[in-house]
PDB file of C-alpha atoms in Angstrom:
ATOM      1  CA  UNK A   3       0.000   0.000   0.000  1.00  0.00           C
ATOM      2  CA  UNK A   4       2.831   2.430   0.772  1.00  0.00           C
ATOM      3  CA  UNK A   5       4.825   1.827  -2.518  1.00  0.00           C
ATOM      4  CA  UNK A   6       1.256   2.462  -4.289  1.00  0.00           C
ATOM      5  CA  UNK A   7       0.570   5.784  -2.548  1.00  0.00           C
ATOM      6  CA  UNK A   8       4.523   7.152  -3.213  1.00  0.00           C
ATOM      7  CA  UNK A   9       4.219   5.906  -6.867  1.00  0.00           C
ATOM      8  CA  UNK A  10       0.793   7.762  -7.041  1.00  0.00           C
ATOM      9  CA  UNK A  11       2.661  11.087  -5.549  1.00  0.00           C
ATOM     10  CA  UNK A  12       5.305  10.860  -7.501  1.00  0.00           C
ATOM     11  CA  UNK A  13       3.201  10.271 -10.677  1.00  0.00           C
ATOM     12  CA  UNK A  14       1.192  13.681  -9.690  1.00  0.00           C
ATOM     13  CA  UNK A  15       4.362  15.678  -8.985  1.00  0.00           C
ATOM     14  CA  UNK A  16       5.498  14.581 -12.293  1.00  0.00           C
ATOM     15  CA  UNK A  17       2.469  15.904 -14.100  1.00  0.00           C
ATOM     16  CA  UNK A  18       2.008  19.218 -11.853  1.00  0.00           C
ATOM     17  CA  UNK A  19       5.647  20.039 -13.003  1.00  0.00           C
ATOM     18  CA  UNK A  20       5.173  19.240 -16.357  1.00  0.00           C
ATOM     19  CA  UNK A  21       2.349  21.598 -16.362  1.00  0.00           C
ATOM     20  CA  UNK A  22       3.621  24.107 -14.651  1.00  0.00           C
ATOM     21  CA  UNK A  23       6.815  23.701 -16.970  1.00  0.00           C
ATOM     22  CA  UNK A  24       4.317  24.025 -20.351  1.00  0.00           C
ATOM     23  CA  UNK A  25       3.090  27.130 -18.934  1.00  0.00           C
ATOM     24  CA  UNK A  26       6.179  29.059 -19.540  1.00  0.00           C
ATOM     25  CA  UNK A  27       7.193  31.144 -22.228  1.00  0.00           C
ATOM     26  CA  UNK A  28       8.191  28.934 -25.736  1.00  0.00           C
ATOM     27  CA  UNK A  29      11.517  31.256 -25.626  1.00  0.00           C
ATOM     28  CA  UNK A  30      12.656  34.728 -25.000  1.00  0.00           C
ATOM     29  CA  UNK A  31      12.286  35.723 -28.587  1.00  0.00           C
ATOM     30  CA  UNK A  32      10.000  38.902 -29.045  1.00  0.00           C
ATOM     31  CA  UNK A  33       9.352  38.458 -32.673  1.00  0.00           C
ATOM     32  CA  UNK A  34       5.990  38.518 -32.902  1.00  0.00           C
ATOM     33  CA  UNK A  35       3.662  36.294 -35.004  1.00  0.00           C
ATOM     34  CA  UNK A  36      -0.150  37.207 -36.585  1.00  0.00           C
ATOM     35  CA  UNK A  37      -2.119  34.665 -35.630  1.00  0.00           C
ATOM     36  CA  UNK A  38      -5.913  34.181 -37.004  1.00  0.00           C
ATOM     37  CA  UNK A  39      -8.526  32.669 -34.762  1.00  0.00           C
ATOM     38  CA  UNK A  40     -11.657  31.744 -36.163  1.00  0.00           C
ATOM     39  CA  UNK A  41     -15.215  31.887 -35.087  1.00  0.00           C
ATOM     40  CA  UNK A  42     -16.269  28.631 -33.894  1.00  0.00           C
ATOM     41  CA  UNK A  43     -12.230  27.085 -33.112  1.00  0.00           C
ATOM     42  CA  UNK A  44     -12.406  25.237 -30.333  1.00  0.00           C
ATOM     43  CA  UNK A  45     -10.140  25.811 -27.164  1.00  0.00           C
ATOM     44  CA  UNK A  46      -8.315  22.572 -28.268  1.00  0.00           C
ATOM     45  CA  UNK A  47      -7.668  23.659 -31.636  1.00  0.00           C
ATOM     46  CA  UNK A  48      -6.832  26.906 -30.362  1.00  0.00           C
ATOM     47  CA  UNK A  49      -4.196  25.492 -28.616  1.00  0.00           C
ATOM     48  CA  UNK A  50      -2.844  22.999 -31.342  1.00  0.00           C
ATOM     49  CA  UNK A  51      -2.677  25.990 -33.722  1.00  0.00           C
ATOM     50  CA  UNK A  52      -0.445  27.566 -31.004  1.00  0.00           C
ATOM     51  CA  UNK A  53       1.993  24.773 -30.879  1.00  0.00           C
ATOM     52  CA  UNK A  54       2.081  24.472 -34.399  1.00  0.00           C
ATOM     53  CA  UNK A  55       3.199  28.028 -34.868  1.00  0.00           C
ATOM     54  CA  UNK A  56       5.605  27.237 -32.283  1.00  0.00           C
ATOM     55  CA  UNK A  57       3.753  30.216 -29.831  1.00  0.00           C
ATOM     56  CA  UNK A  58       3.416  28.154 -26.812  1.00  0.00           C
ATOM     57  CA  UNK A  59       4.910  24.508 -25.926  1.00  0.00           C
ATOM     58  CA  UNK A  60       1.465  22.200 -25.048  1.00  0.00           C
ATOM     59  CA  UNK A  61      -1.319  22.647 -26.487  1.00  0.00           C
ATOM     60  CA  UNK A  62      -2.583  20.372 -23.724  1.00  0.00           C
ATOM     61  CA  UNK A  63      -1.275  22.150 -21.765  1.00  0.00           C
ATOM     62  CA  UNK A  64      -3.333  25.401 -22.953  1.00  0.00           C
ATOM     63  CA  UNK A  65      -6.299  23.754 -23.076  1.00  0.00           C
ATOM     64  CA  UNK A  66      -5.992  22.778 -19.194  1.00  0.00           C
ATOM     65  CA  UNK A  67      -5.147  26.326 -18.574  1.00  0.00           C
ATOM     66  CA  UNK A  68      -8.029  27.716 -20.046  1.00  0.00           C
ATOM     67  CA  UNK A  69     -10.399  24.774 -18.474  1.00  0.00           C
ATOM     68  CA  UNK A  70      -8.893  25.881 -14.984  1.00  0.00           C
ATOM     69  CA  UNK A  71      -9.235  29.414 -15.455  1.00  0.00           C
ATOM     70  CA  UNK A  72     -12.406  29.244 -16.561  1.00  0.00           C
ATOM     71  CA  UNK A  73     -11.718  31.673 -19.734  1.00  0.00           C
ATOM     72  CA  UNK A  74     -12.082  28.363 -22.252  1.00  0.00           C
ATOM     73  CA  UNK A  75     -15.424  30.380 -23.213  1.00  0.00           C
ATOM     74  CA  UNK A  76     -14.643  33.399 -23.387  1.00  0.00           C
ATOM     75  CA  UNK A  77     -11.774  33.178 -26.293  1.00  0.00           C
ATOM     76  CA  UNK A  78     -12.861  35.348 -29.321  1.00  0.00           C
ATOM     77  CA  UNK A  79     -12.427  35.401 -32.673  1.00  0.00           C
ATOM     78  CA  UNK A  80      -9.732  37.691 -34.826  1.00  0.00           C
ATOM     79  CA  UNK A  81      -6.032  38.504 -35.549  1.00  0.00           C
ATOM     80  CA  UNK A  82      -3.725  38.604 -33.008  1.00  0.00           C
ATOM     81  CA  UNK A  83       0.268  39.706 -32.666  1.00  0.00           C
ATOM     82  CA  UNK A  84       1.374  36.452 -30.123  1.00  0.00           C
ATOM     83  CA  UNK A  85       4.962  36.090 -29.170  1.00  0.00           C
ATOM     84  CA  UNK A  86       6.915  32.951 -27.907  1.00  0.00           C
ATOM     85  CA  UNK A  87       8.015  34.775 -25.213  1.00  0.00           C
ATOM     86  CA  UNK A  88       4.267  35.354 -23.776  1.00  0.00           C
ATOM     87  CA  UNK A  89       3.292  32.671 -21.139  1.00  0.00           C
ATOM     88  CA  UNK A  90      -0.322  31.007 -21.938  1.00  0.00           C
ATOM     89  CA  UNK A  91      -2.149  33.053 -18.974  1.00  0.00           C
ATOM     90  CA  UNK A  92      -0.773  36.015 -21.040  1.00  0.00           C
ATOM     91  CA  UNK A  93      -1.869  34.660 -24.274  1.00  0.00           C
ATOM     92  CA  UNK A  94      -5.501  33.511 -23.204  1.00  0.00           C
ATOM     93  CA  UNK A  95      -5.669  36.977 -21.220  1.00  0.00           C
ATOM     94  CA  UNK A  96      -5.270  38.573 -25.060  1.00  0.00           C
ATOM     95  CA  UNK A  97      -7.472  36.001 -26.716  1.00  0.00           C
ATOM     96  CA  UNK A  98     -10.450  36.410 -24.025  1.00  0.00           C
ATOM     97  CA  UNK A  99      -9.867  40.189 -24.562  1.00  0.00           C
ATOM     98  CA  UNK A 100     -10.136  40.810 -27.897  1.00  0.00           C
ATOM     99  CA  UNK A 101      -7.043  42.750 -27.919  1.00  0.00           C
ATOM    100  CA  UNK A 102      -6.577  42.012 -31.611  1.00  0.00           C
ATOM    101  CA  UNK A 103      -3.484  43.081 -34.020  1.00  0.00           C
ATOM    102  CA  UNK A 104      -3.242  46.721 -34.349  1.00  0.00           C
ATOM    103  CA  UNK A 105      -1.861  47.702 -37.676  1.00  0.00           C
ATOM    104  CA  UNK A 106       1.122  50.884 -37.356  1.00  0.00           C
ATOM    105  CA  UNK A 107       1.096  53.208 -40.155  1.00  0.00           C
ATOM    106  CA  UNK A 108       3.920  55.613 -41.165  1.00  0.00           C
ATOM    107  CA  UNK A 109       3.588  58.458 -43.434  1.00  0.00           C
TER     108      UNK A 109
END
């Protein structure tokens, strides 16, 4: 019973630090990337879309971030500026606010 109940805590501390690792910036690069969310993407795709554009390291790990929060819902639609150096709470903060890509004109 003992060796069952340490293999069981180690087994969670495994996953809580992988988590908590996948929640961390991709990188420090600040190059930023335009990334298009459609109307009707699912939180799940949201986040596979993410890793493919190599934004944020799970897309699990997103999706489990946004379930926790709460915010899974409240992602909106548009064109965002995202940047591997955001962490996901940053990057679903954006995507729940509708802060979308703001285009800089010089004349």
């Amino acid at each position: 019973m003992r060796a069952v109940l340490s293999a069981l805590l180690l087994i969670v501390a495994i996953a809580l630090a992988w988590y908590a690792g996948s929640l961390r910036p991709l990188s420090t690069s600040t190059i930023r990337e335009v990334v298009v969310i459609e109307r009707g993407t699912s939180v799940r795709d949201i986040g596979r879309l993410l890793e493919r554009e190599e934004i944020i390291r799970s897309a699990l790990a997103f999706s489990i971030a946004a379930w926790v929060s709460g915010d899974g819902d409240r992602l909106q639609a548009g064109e965002y500026v995202l940047a591997p150096s955001m962490n996901v709470r940053s990057i679903i903060a954006v995507l729940q606010g509708g802060k979308q890509q703001e285009l800089v004109v010089t004349i």
